[in-house]
mmCIF file of C-alpha atoms in Angstrom:
data_model
loop_
_atom_site.group_PDB
_atom_site.id
_atom_site.type_symbol
_atom_site.label_atom_id
_atom_site.label_comp_id
_atom_site.label_asym_id
_atom_site.label_seq_id
_atom_site.Cartn_x
_atom_site.Cartn_y
_atom_site.Cartn_z
ATOM 1 C CA UNK A 17 1.904 -7.211 10.370
ATOM 2 C CA UNK A 18 1.906 -8.135 6.613
ATOM 3 C CA UNK A 19 0.903 -5.905 3.764
ATOM 4 C CA UNK A 20 -0.351 -6.589 0.077
ATOM 5 C CA UNK A 21 0.603 -3.855 -2.351
ATOM 6 C CA UNK A 22 -1.713 -3.673 -5.321
ATOM 7 C CA UNK A 23 -0.568 -1.623 -8.644
ATOM 8 C CA UNK A 24 -3.597 -1.112 -10.836
ATOM 9 C CA UNK A 25 -3.065 0.359 -14.432
ATOM 10 C CA UNK A 26 -6.267 2.282 -15.384
ATOM 11 C CA UNK A 27 -7.651 1.966 -18.570
ATOM 12 C CA UNK A 28 -8.196 4.071 -20.567
ATOM 13 C CA UNK A 29 -5.436 6.065 -18.911
ATOM 14 C CA UNK A 30 -6.974 9.484 -18.298
ATOM 15 C CA UNK A 31 -7.998 11.714 -15.462
ATOM 16 C CA UNK A 32 -11.659 10.782 -15.945
ATOM 17 C CA UNK A 33 -10.846 7.121 -15.304
ATOM 18 C CA UNK A 34 -8.920 7.975 -12.202
ATOM 19 C CA UNK A 35 -11.908 10.209 -10.942
ATOM 20 C CA UNK A 36 -14.204 7.142 -11.659
ATOM 21 C CA UNK A 37 -11.640 4.613 -9.849
ATOM 22 C CA UNK A 38 -11.509 6.997 -6.757
ATOM 23 C CA UNK A 39 -15.333 7.292 -6.334
ATOM 24 C CA UNK A 40 -15.683 3.395 -7.079
ATOM 25 C CA UNK A 41 -13.072 2.766 -4.283
ATOM 26 C CA UNK A 42 -14.851 4.880 -1.862
ATOM 27 C CA UNK A 43 -18.300 3.285 -2.418
ATOM 28 C CA UNK A 44 -17.217 -0.260 -2.745
ATOM 29 C CA UNK A 45 -13.754 -1.243 -2.238
ATOM 30 C CA UNK A 46 -13.126 0.513 1.018
ATOM 31 C CA UNK A 47 -16.161 -0.612 2.926
ATOM 32 C CA UNK A 48 -16.022 -4.135 1.629
ATOM 33 C CA UNK A 49 -12.455 -4.857 2.233
ATOM 34 C CA UNK A 50 -12.808 -3.426 5.779
ATOM 35 C CA UNK A 51 -15.872 -5.522 6.406
ATOM 36 C CA UNK A 52 -13.835 -8.632 5.143
ATOM 37 C CA UNK A 53 -10.840 -7.783 7.506
ATOM 38 C CA UNK A 54 -8.501 -5.795 5.326
ATOM 39 C CA UNK A 55 -7.338 -2.286 6.400
ATOM 40 C CA UNK A 56 -6.401 0.214 3.577
ATOM 41 C CA UNK A 57 -3.361 2.183 4.885
ATOM 42 C CA UNK A 58 -2.114 4.018 1.988
ATOM 43 C CA UNK A 59 -3.004 4.636 -1.602
ATOM 44 C CA UNK A 60 -1.387 6.887 -4.295
ATOM 45 C CA UNK A 61 -1.761 7.764 -7.807
ATOM 46 C CA UNK A 62 1.391 8.057 -10.335
ATOM 47 C CA UNK A 63 2.702 7.683 -13.668
ATOM 48 C CA UNK A 64 5.969 5.971 -12.690
ATOM 49 C CA UNK A 65 5.655 2.800 -14.769
ATOM 50 C CA UNK A 66 2.712 3.468 -17.004
ATOM 51 C CA UNK A 67 0.521 6.326 -17.205
ATOM 52 C CA UNK A 68 -2.297 6.437 -14.760
ATOM 53 C CA UNK A 69 -1.490 3.962 -12.164
ATOM 54 C CA UNK A 70 -2.986 3.376 -8.664
ATOM 55 C CA UNK A 71 -1.185 1.674 -5.978
ATOM 56 C CA UNK A 72 -2.903 0.718 -2.838
ATOM 57 C CA UNK A 73 -1.496 -1.132 0.343
ATOM 58 C CA UNK A 74 -3.526 -3.305 2.526
ATOM 59 C CA UNK A 75 -2.556 -4.369 5.991
ATOM 60 C CA UNK A 76 -3.316 -7.562 7.869
ATOM 61 C CA UNK A 77 -2.184 -8.531 11.354
ATOM 62 C CA UNK A 78 -0.418 -11.513 10.026
ATOM 63 C CA UNK A 79 -0.397 -14.464 7.318
ATOM 64 C CA UNK A 80 -3.445 -15.912 8.896
ATOM 65 C CA UNK A 81 -5.443 -12.767 8.659
ATOM 66 C CA UNK A 82 -4.635 -12.415 4.956
ATOM 67 C CA UNK A 83 -5.722 -16.100 4.697
ATOM 68 C CA UNK A 84 -9.031 -15.529 6.134
ATOM 69 C CA UNK A 85 -9.564 -12.226 4.191
ATOM 70 C CA UNK A 86 -8.966 -14.324 1.029
ATOM 71 C CA UNK A 87 -11.291 -17.076 2.087
ATOM 72 C CA UNK A 88 -14.093 -14.595 2.985
ATOM 73 C CA UNK A 89 -13.600 -12.630 -0.151
ATOM 74 C CA UNK A 90 -13.914 -15.542 -2.574
ATOM 75 C CA UNK A 91 -17.385 -16.302 -0.766
ATOM 76 C CA UNK A 92 -18.647 -12.702 -0.762
ATOM 77 C CA UNK A 93 -21.015 -11.409 -3.531
ATOM 78 C CA UNK A 94 -19.919 -7.676 -2.847
ATOM 79 C CA UNK A 95 -16.329 -8.651 -3.271
ATOM 80 C CA UNK A 96 -17.122 -10.392 -6.478
ATOM 81 C CA UNK A 97 -18.785 -7.111 -7.692
ATOM 82 C CA UNK A 98 -15.901 -5.090 -6.855
ATOM 83 C CA UNK A 99 -13.588 -7.486 -8.725
ATOM 84 C CA UNK A 100 -15.911 -7.436 -11.767
ATOM 85 C CA UNK A 101 -15.824 -3.610 -12.071
ATOM 86 C CA UNK A 102 -12.213 -3.501 -11.174
ATOM 87 C CA UNK A 103 -11.533 -5.598 -14.235
ATOM 88 C CA UNK A 104 -13.311 -3.187 -16.368
ATOM 89 C CA UNK A 105 -11.327 0.022 -14.851
ATOM 90 C CA UNK A 106 -8.040 -1.889 -14.417
ATOM 91 C CA UNK A 107 -7.517 -4.912 -16.497
ATOM 92 C CA UNK A 108 -3.783 -4.960 -15.872
ATOM 93 C CA UNK A 109 -2.884 -5.589 -12.044
ATOM 94 C CA UNK A 110 -0.173 -6.837 -10.007
ATOM 95 C CA UNK A 111 0.374 -7.256 -6.248
ATOM 96 C CA UNK A 112 3.095 -8.370 -4.021
ATOM 97 C CA UNK A 113 3.556 -9.099 -0.083
ATOM 98 C CA UNK A 114 5.456 -6.711 1.910
ATOM 99 C CA UNK A 115 6.712 -6.738 5.566
ATOM 100 C CA UNK A 116 7.458 -3.806 7.594
ATOM 101 C CA UNK A 117 11.263 -2.889 7.806
ATOM 102 C CA UNK A 118 12.413 -3.249 11.372
ATOM 103 C CA UNK A 119 13.473 0.237 12.353
ATOM 104 C CA UNK A 120 10.042 1.682 11.433
ATOM 105 C CA UNK A 121 7.426 -0.152 13.280
ATOM 106 C CA UNK A 122 3.781 -0.447 11.920
ATOM 107 C CA UNK A 123 2.705 1.775 14.975
ATOM 108 C CA UNK A 124 4.360 4.754 13.188
ATOM 109 C CA UNK A 125 2.144 4.309 10.130
ATOM 110 C CA UNK A 126 -1.016 3.884 12.389
ATOM 111 C CA UNK A 127 0.113 7.383 14.247
ATOM 112 C CA UNK A 128 0.489 9.111 10.784
ATOM 113 C CA UNK A 129 -2.878 7.912 9.731
ATOM 114 C CA UNK A 130 -4.470 9.146 13.019
ATOM 115 C CA UNK A 131 -2.725 12.521 12.688
ATOM 116 C CA UNK A 132 -3.743 12.932 8.967
ATOM 117 C CA UNK A 133 -7.339 12.091 9.899
ATOM 118 C CA UNK A 134 -7.362 14.984 12.377
ATOM 119 C CA UNK A 135 -5.255 17.389 10.413
ATOM 120 C CA UNK A 136 -4.868 16.375 6.662
ATOM 121 C CA UNK A 137 -1.178 16.688 5.974
ATOM 122 C CA UNK A 138 -1.778 17.160 2.213
ATOM 123 C CA UNK A 139 1.546 15.664 1.159
ATOM 124 C CA UNK A 140 3.200 12.338 1.339
ATOM 125 C CA UNK A 141 6.220 11.249 -0.540
ATOM 126 C CA UNK A 142 7.165 7.841 -1.721
ATOM 127 C CA UNK A 143 10.738 6.653 -2.035
ATOM 128 C CA UNK A 144 11.714 3.147 -3.577
ATOM 129 C CA UNK A 145 15.307 2.325 -2.820
ATOM 130 C CA UNK A 146 17.571 -0.463 -3.964
ATOM 131 C CA UNK A 147 20.053 -1.199 -1.110
ATOM 132 C CA UNK A 148 23.186 -2.990 -2.320
ATOM 133 C CA UNK A 149 22.524 -6.563 -1.314
ATOM 134 C CA UNK A 150 25.641 -6.825 0.977
ATOM 135 C CA UNK A 151 24.770 -3.691 2.678
ATOM 136 C CA UNK A 152 21.185 -4.152 3.957
ATOM 137 C CA UNK A 153 22.487 -4.949 7.470
ATOM 138 C CA UNK A 154 24.319 -1.418 7.625
ATOM 139 C CA UNK A 155 21.281 0.318 5.988
ATOM 140 C CA UNK A 156 19.156 -1.113 8.610
ATOM 141 C CA UNK A 157 21.595 -0.167 11.390
ATOM 142 C CA UNK A 158 21.842 3.466 10.128
ATOM 143 C CA UNK A 159 17.985 3.741 9.748
ATOM 144 C CA UNK A 160 17.586 2.531 13.307
ATOM 145 C CA UNK A 161 19.901 5.584 14.555
ATOM 146 C CA UNK A 162 18.241 7.915 12.296
ATOM 147 C CA UNK A 163 14.516 6.950 12.326
ATOM 148 C CA UNK A 164 13.419 9.288 15.198
ATOM 149 C CA UNK A 165 14.733 12.307 13.220
ATOM 150 C CA UNK A 166 13.097 11.449 9.842
ATOM 151 C CA UNK A 167 9.542 11.925 8.741
ATOM 152 C CA UNK A 168 9.077 8.319 7.604
ATOM 153 C CA UNK A 169 5.502 7.203 7.979
ATOM 154 C CA UNK A 170 6.162 3.592 6.655
ATOM 155 C CA UNK A 171 8.899 1.481 5.583
ATOM 156 C CA UNK A 172 8.388 -1.903 3.737
ATOM 157 C CA UNK A 173 10.348 -4.431 1.909
ATOM 158 C CA UNK A 174 9.026 -7.350 -0.383
ATOM 159 C CA UNK A 175 8.857 -10.771 1.171
ATOM 160 C CA UNK A 176 10.113 -12.439 -2.067
ATOM 161 C CA UNK A 177 12.340 -11.355 -4.937
ATOM 162 C CA UNK A 178 13.702 -8.038 -4.526
ATOM 163 C CA UNK A 179 14.613 -8.295 -0.817
ATOM 164 C CA UNK A 180 16.988 -5.425 -0.844
ATOM 165 C CA UNK A 181 14.340 -2.961 -2.217
ATOM 166 C CA UNK A 182 13.067 -0.588 0.441
ATOM 167 C CA UNK A 183 9.755 1.309 0.048
ATOM 168 C CA UNK A 184 9.414 4.411 2.292
ATOM 169 C CA UNK A 185 6.426 6.586 2.800
ATOM 170 C CA UNK A 186 7.622 10.019 3.981
ATOM 171 C CA UNK A 187 5.256 12.503 5.479
ATOM 172 C CA UNK A 188 5.021 16.228 5.041
ATOM 173 C CA UNK A 189 7.497 18.443 3.244
ATOM 174 C CA UNK A 190 10.741 16.680 2.976
#
């Protein structure tokens, strides 16, 4: 699996813009992205870097699936309409590629999504960790041992640059 994490800074930064974005994402982004081959697997709102940010994570089977999505999206008028409206709502955006962190396989996230669809969990927590560069192997070995006992739904790390950063999505009360 490969993931694209998009961080969108909403403008103006206010609750009304967030409400507008959520409705817009439900009506346009989700159906169009699904039709073009992307799976929205996580989305959250935060004020961690700037006030009023939305982060969404799209999942693809592999790099070829991402490439196919981008080609299809570039030729799709509905995707063009989505991007035009997105430019109004979130003119400042950034994205990066993520890969699953070995001890927490993608199937764990898929199970959490299915469980949440049956019985909404209500709370997920995000943890962003910086592992000491020379300790990543030890961190992964410890996570491998403890993974079954932790309520982690997903664990990713960037494909480039901050390779020692770990992004965990925890489910339920921690």
